[in-house]
Coordinates of C-alpha atoms in Angstrom, one line a residue:
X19 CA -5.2 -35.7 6.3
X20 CA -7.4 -37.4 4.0
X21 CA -10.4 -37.1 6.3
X22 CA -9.5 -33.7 6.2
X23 CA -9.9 -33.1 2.2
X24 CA -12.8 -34.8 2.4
X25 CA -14.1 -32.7 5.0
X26 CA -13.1 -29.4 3.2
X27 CA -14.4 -30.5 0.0
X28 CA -17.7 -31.4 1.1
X29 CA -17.7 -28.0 3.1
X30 CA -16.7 -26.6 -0.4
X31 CA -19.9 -27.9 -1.9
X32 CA -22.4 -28.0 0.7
X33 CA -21.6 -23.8 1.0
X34 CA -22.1 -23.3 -2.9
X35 CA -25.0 -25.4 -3.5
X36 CA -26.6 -23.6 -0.5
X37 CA -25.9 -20.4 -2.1
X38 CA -23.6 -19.7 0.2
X39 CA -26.5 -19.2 3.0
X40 CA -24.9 -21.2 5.2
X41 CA -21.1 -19.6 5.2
X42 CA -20.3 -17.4 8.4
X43 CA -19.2 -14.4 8.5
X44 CA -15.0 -13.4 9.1
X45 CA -15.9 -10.6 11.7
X46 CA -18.4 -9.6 13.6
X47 CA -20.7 -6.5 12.5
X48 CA -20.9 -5.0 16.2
X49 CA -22.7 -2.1 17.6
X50 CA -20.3 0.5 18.4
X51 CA -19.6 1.3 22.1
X52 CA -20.4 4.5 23.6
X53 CA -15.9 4.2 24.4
X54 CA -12.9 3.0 24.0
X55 CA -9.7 2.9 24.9
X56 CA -8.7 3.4 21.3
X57 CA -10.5 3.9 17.9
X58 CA -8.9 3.6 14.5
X59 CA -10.3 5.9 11.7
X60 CA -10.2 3.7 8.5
X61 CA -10.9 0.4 7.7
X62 CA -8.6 -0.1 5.0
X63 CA -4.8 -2.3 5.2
X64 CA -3.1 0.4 7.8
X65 CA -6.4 1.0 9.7
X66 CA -7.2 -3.0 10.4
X67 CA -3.0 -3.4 10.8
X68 CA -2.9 -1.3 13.3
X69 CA -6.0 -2.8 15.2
X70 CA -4.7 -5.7 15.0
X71 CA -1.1 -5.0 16.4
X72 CA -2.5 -3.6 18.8
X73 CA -4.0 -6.0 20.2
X74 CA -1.6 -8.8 19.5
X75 CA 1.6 -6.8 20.6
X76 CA 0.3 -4.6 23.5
X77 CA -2.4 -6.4 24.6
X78 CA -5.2 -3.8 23.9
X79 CA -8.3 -5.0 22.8
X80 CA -10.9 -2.3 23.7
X81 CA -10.5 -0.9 19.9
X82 CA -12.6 -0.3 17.1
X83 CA -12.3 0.6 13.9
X84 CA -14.6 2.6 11.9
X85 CA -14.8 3.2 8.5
X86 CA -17.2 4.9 6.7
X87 CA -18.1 2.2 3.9
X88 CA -16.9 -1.0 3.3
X89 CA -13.4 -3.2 5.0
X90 CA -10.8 -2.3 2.1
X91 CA -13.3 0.0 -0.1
X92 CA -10.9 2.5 0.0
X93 CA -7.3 2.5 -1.3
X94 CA -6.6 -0.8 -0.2
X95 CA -8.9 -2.0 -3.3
X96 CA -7.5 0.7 -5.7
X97 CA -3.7 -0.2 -5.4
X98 CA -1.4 -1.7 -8.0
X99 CA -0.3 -4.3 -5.2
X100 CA 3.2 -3.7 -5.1
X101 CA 5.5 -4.6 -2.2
X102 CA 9.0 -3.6 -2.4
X103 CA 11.7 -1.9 0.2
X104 CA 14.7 -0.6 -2.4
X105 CA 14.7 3.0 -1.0
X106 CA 18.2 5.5 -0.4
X107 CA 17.7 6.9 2.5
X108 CA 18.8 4.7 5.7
X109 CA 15.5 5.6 7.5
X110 CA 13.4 4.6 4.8
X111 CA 15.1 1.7 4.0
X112 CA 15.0 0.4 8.0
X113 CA 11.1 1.1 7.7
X114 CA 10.1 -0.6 4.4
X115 CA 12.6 -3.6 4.7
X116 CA 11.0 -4.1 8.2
X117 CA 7.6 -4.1 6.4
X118 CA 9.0 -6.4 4.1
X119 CA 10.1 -8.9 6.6
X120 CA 6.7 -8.7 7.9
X121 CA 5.3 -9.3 4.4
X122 CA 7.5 -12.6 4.1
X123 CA 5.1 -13.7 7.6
X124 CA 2.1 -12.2 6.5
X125 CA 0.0 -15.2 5.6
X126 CA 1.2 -17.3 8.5
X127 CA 1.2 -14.6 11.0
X128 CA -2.9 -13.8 9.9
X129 CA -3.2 -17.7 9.4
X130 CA -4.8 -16.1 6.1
X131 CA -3.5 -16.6 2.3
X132 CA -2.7 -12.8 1.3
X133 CA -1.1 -14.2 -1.7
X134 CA 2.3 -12.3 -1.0
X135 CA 4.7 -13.3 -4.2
X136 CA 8.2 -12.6 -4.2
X137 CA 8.5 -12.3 -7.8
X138 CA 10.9 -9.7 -7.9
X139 CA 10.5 -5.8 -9.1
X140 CA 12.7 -4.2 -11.6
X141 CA 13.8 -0.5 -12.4
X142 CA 15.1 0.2 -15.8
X143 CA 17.4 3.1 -16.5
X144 CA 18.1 5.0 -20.3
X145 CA 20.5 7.2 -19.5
X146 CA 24.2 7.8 -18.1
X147 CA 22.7 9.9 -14.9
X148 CA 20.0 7.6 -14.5
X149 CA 22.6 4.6 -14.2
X150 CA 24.9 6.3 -11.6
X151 CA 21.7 7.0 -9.8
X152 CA 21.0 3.5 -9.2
X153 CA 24.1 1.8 -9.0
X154 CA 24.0 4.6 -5.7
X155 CA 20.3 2.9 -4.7
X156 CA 22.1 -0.4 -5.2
X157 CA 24.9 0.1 -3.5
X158 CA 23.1 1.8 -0.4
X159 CA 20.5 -1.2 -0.4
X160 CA 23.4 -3.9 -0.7
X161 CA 25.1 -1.9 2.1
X162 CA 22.1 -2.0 4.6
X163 CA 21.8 -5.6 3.8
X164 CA 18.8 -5.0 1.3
X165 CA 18.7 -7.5 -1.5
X166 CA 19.5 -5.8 -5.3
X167 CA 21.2 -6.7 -8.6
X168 CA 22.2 -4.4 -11.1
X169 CA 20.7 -6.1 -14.7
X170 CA 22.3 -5.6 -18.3
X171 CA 20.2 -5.7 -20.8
X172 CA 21.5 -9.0 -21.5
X173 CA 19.4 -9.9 -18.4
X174 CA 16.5 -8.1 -18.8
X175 CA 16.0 -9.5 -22.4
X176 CA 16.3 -13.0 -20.5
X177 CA 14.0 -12.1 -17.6
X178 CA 11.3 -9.9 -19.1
X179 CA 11.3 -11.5 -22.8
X180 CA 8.3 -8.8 -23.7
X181 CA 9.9 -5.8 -22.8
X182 CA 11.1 -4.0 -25.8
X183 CA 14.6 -3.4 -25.8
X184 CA 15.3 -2.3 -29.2
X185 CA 17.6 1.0 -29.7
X186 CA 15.0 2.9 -31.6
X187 CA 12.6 3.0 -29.2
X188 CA 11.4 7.0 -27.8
X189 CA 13.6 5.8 -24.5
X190 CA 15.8 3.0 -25.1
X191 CA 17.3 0.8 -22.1
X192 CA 20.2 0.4 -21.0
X193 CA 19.7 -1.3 -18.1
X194 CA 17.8 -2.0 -14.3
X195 CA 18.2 -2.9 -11.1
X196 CA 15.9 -5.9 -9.4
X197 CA 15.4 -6.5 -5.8
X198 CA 14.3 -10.2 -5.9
X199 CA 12.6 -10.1 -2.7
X200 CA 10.1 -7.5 -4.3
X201 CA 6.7 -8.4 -5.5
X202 CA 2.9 -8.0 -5.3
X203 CA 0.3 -9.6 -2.6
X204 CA -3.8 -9.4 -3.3
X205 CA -5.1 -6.4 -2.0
X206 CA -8.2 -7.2 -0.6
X207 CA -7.3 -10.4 1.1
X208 CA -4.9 -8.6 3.1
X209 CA -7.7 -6.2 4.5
X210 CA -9.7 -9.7 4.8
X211 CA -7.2 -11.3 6.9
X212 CA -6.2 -8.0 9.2
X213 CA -9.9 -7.7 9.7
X214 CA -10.4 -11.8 10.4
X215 CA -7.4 -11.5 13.0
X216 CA -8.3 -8.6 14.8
X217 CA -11.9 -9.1 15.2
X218 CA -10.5 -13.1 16.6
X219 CA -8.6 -10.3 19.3
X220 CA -11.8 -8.5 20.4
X221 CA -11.2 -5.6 17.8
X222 CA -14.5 -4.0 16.9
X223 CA -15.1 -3.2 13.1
X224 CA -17.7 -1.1 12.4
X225 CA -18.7 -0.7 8.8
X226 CA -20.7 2.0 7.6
X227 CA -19.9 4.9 10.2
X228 CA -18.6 8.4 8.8
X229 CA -17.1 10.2 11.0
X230 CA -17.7 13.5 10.9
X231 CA -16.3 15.1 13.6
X232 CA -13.4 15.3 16.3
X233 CA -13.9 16.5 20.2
X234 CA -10.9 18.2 21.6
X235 CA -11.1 19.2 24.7
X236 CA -8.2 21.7 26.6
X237 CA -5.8 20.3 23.8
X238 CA -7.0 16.2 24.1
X239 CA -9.0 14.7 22.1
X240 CA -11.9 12.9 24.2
X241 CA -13.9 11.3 21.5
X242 CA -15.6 11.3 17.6
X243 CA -18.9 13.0 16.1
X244 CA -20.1 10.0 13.7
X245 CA -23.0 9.1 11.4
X246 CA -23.8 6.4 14.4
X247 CA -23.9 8.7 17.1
X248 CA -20.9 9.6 19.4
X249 CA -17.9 8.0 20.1
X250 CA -15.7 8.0 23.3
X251 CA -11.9 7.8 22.7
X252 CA -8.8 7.7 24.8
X253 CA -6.9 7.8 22.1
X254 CA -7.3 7.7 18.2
X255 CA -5.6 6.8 15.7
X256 CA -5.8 8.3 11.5
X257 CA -5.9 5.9 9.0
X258 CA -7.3 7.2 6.0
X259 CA -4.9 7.2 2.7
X260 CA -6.1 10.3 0.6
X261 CA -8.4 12.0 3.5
X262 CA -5.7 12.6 6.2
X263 CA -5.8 16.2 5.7
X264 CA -10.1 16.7 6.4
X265 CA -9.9 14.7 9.2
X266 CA -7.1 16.3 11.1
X267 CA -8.4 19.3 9.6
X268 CA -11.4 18.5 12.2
X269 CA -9.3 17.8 15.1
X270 CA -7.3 21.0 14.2
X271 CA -4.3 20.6 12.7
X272 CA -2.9 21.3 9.1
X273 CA -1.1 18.6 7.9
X274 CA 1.6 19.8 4.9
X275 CA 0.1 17.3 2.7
X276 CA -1.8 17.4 -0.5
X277 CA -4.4 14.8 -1.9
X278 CA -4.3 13.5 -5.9
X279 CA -5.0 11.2 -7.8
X280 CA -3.3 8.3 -9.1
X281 CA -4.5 6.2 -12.7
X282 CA -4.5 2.4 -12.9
X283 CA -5.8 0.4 -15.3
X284 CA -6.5 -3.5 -15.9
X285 CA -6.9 -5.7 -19.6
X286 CA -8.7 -8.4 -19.8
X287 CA -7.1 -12.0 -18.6
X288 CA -4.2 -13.4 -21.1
X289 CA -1.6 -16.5 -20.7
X290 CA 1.0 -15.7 -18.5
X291 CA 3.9 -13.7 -20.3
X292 CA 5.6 -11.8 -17.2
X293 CA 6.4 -13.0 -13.6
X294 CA 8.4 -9.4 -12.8
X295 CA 7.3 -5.7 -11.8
X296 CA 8.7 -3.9 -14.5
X297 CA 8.8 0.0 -13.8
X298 CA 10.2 2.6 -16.5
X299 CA 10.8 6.2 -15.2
X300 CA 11.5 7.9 -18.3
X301 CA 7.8 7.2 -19.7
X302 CA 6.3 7.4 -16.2
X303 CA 4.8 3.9 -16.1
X304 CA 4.8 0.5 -14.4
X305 CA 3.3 -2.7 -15.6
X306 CA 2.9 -6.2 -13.9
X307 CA 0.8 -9.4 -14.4
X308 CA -2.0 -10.2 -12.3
X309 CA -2.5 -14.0 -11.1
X310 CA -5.4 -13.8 -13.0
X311 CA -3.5 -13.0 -16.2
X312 CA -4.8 -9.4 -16.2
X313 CA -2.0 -7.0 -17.1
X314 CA -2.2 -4.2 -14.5
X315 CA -0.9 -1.1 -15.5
X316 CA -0.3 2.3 -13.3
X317 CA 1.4 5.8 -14.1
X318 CA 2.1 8.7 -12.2
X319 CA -0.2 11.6 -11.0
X320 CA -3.3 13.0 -12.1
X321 CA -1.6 16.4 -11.7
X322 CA -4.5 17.8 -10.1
X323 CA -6.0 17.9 -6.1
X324 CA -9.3 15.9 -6.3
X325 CA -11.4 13.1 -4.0
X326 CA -13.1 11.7 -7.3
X327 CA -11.3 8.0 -7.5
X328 CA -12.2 8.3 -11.5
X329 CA -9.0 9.7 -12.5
X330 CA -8.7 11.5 -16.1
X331 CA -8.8 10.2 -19.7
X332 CA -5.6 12.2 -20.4
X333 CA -3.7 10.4 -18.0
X334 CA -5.0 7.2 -18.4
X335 CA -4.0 7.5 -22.3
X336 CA -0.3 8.7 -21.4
X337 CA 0.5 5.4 -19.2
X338 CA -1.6 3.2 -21.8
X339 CA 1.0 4.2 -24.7
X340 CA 3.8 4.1 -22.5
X341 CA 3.0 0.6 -21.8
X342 CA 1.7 -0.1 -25.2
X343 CA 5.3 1.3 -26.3
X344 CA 7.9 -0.9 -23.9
X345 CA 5.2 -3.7 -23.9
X346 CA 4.1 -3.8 -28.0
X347 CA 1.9 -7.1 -27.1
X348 CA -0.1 -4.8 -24.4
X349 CA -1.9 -2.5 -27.3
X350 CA -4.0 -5.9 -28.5
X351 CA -5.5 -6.3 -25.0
X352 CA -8.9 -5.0 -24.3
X353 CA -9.3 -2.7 -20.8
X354 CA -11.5 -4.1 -18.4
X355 CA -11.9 -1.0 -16.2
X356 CA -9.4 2.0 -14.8
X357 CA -9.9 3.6 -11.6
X358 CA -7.8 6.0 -9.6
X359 CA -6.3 5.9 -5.8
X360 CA -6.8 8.9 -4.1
X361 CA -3.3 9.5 -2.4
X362 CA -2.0 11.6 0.2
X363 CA 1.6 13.3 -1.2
X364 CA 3.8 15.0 1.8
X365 CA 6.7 17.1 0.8
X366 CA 9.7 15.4 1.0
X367 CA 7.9 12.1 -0.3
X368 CA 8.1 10.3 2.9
X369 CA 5.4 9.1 5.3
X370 CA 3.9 10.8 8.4
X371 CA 3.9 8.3 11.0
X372 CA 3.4 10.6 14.2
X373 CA 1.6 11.8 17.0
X374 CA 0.0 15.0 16.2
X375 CA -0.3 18.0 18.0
X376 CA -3.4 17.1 19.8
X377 CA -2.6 15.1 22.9
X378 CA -4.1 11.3 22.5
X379 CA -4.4 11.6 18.3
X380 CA -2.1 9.9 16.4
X381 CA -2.1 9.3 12.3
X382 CA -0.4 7.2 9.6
X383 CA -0.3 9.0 6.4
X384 CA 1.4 11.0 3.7
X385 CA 2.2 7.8 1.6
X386 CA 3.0 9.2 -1.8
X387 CA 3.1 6.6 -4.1
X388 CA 3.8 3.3 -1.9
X389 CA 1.1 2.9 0.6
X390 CA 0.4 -0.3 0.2
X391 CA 3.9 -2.3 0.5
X392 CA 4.1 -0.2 4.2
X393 CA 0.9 -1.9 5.5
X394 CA 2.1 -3.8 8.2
X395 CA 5.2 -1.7 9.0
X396 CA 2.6 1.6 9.2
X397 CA -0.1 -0.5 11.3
X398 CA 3.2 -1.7 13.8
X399 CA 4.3 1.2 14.0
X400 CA 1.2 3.5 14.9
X401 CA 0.0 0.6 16.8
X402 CA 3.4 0.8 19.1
X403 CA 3.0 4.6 19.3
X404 CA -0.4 5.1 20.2
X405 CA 0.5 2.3 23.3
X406 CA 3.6 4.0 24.8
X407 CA 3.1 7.4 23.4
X408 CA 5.6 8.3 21.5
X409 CA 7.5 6.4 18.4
X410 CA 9.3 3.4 18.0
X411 CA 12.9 4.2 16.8
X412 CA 11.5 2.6 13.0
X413 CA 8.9 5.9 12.6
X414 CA 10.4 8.4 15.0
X415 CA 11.9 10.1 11.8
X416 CA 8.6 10.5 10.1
X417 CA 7.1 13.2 12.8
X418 CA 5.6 15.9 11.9
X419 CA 8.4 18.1 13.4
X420 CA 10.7 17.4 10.6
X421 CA 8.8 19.9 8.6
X422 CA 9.0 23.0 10.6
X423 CA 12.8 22.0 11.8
X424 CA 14.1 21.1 8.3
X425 CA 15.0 17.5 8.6
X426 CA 13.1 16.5 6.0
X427 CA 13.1 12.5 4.2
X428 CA 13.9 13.9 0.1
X429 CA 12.6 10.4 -1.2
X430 CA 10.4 12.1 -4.3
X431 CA 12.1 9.7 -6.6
X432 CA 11.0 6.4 -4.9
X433 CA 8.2 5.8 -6.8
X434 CA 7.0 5.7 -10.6
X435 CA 7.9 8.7 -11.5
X436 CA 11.9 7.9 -10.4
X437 CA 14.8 10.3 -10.5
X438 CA 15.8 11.0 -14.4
X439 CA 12.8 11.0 -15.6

């Protein structure tokens, strides 16, 4: 063991005093293929998850993934990092608390620190409605074996000593609910070690290819039109957060989906003062401390459809005063930079996990607010269904059908902007 340290410090030093010359690469940078068996569209958490499950659960390697700029330059580096699974609804709370299982696994799975802490993430209430409403989500949570605790303010003063819970306060709180198992895991070195694993499988990542077109031929799609010349693919698979709707759009096929924009914001690094995720509906914010001691603050919608990723000063001043308001130490921090997810919302609130109506194209999309906490249970499960095709029984209620039949998911209120508000 000691020989060990040694050899891992000296690794440590030889790489930085070499200006990191010497350091290899995670992944390969390959020349795409003129085909395979299967290429992902996205190189972002659910793109590289679903590579990767691929390979390791069904044995199929021939796969690449393309994105069009950098591994985890997309929404997987514009997230607030949270990872949570208190939904109602049975079928989303089967989905997320298997993604959450997965989460606990992560790091030893990928053999890859992804930083997953279990911290805990708390919903506070004001009102009498808002309280029944989640004594329901606890109950159904406790009853599909989902951890949760219903918190009196009494508890919250003793868990989150910053949060302001005086009565004369725009919203005051009454109480929360926690689910202990909830928490946050670093964005970027979850794409790292997705992209580290499946490349170690024989996954192709190919960085810096657009694609810019779909072929379809008599109802199948046969391969892509990219900024690196043509593709061949059996099958493909959609993994692209806020764009799902242009790129099916090429193959075809109108997704009920809409794409905006969703404000976060980062202060400067303080001393710890908060280990919880702290979310309050009524004021439309959430706020959470960074390992870094950065206080990371996110909101609701931009309230308009739009590709930017800049997000608008108008929101980004509502979910600053919120926070300054439950969090009074928050308004003496300095902002280090804000930025905006661009975020694919489906109707009912719940994903689109599906084959599509194009024979051999499959997607993951339509994540609302939550995107991130589904990234291995999305990559699982579009990895299972483009090998059998057709769904495992954890995404088979997230087709596309469920819109034209009426079956719809209602989770709207699962995110920030929580029933009550």
């Amino acid at each position: 063991m000691a020989a060990m340290q040694r050899y891992s410090i000296f690794s440590l030093l030889r790489g930085a005093l070499s200006g990191h010359r010497d350091w290899q690469p995670a992944w390969r940078a390959p020349e795409p293929k003129p085909s395979y068996d299967v290429v992902i569209v996205g190189g972002g958490g659910h793109g590289l998850a679903t590579a990767y499950y691929l390979a390791r659960n069904h044995g199929i390697t021939n796969v690449a993934v393309l994105e069009r700029g950098w591994i985890g330059g997309g929404n997987t580096g514009r997230n607030t990092t949270i990872v949570r699974s208190n939904y109602l609804l049975p079928e989303n709370q089967r989905f997320y608390e298997h993604s959450l299982k997965l989460w606990e696994g992560l790091s030893r799975d990928l053999n890859y620190n992804v930083m997953f802490s279990p911290r805990g993430v708390i919903n506070v209430f004001h009102t009498d409605a808002q309280r029944d409403y989640w004594i329901r989500r606890h109950n159904g949570m406790r009853y599909a074996g989902i951890d949760a605790e219903l918190l009196t303010r009494a508890d919250l003063a003793r868990l989150v000593p910053a949060l302001d819970l005086s009565p004369g306060i725009r919203h005051p709180i009454t109480g929360g609910v926690i689910q202990p198992r909830g928490g946050v895991a670093r964005h970027d070195a979850v794409a790292w070690g997705y992209a580290r694993a499946a490349d170690a499988l024989g996954v192709d990542i190919i960085q810096d290819c657009e694609v810019t077109g779909i072929d379809v031929e008599a109802g199948r799609v046969t391969g892509l039109q990219t900024s690196r010349g043509p593709i061949g693919a059996g099958r493909i698979g959609l993994a692209v957060a806020g764009h799902s709707s242009r790129l099916a759009e090429m193959a075809g096929v109108r997704l009920p989906i809409e794409t905006h924009l969703l404000t976060a914001t980062v202060s400067e690094p303080v001393k710890p003062f908060m280990d919880k995720v702290v979310s309050v509906a009524a004021a439309h914010v959430y706020v959470s401390q960074t390992d870094k001691g950065e206080v990371l603050i996110g909101g609701t919608l931009d309230g308009y459809n739009s590709w930017s990723q800049r997000g608008s000063p108008a929101r980004l001043e509502d979910i600053l005063s919120a926070a300054c308001e439950y969090f009074p130490r928050v308004s003496r921090l300095r902002q280090l930079r804000h930025w905006a997810g661009v975020v694919d919302m489906s109707m009912d609130g719940s994903p689109i996990i599906a084959k599509l109506p194009v024979e051999g194209l499959a997607m993951t999309g339509g994540w609302c607010y939550g995107g991130f906490k589904a990234t291995p249970a999305s990559g699982w499960c579009l990895a299972w269904t483009l090998a059998n095709d057709a769904p495992h029984a954890l995404n088979a209620p997230f087709s596309l059908e469920r819109f034209r039949t009426g079956a719809v998911l209602d989770e709207n209120g699962a995110g920030p902007v929580a029933w009550g508000h």
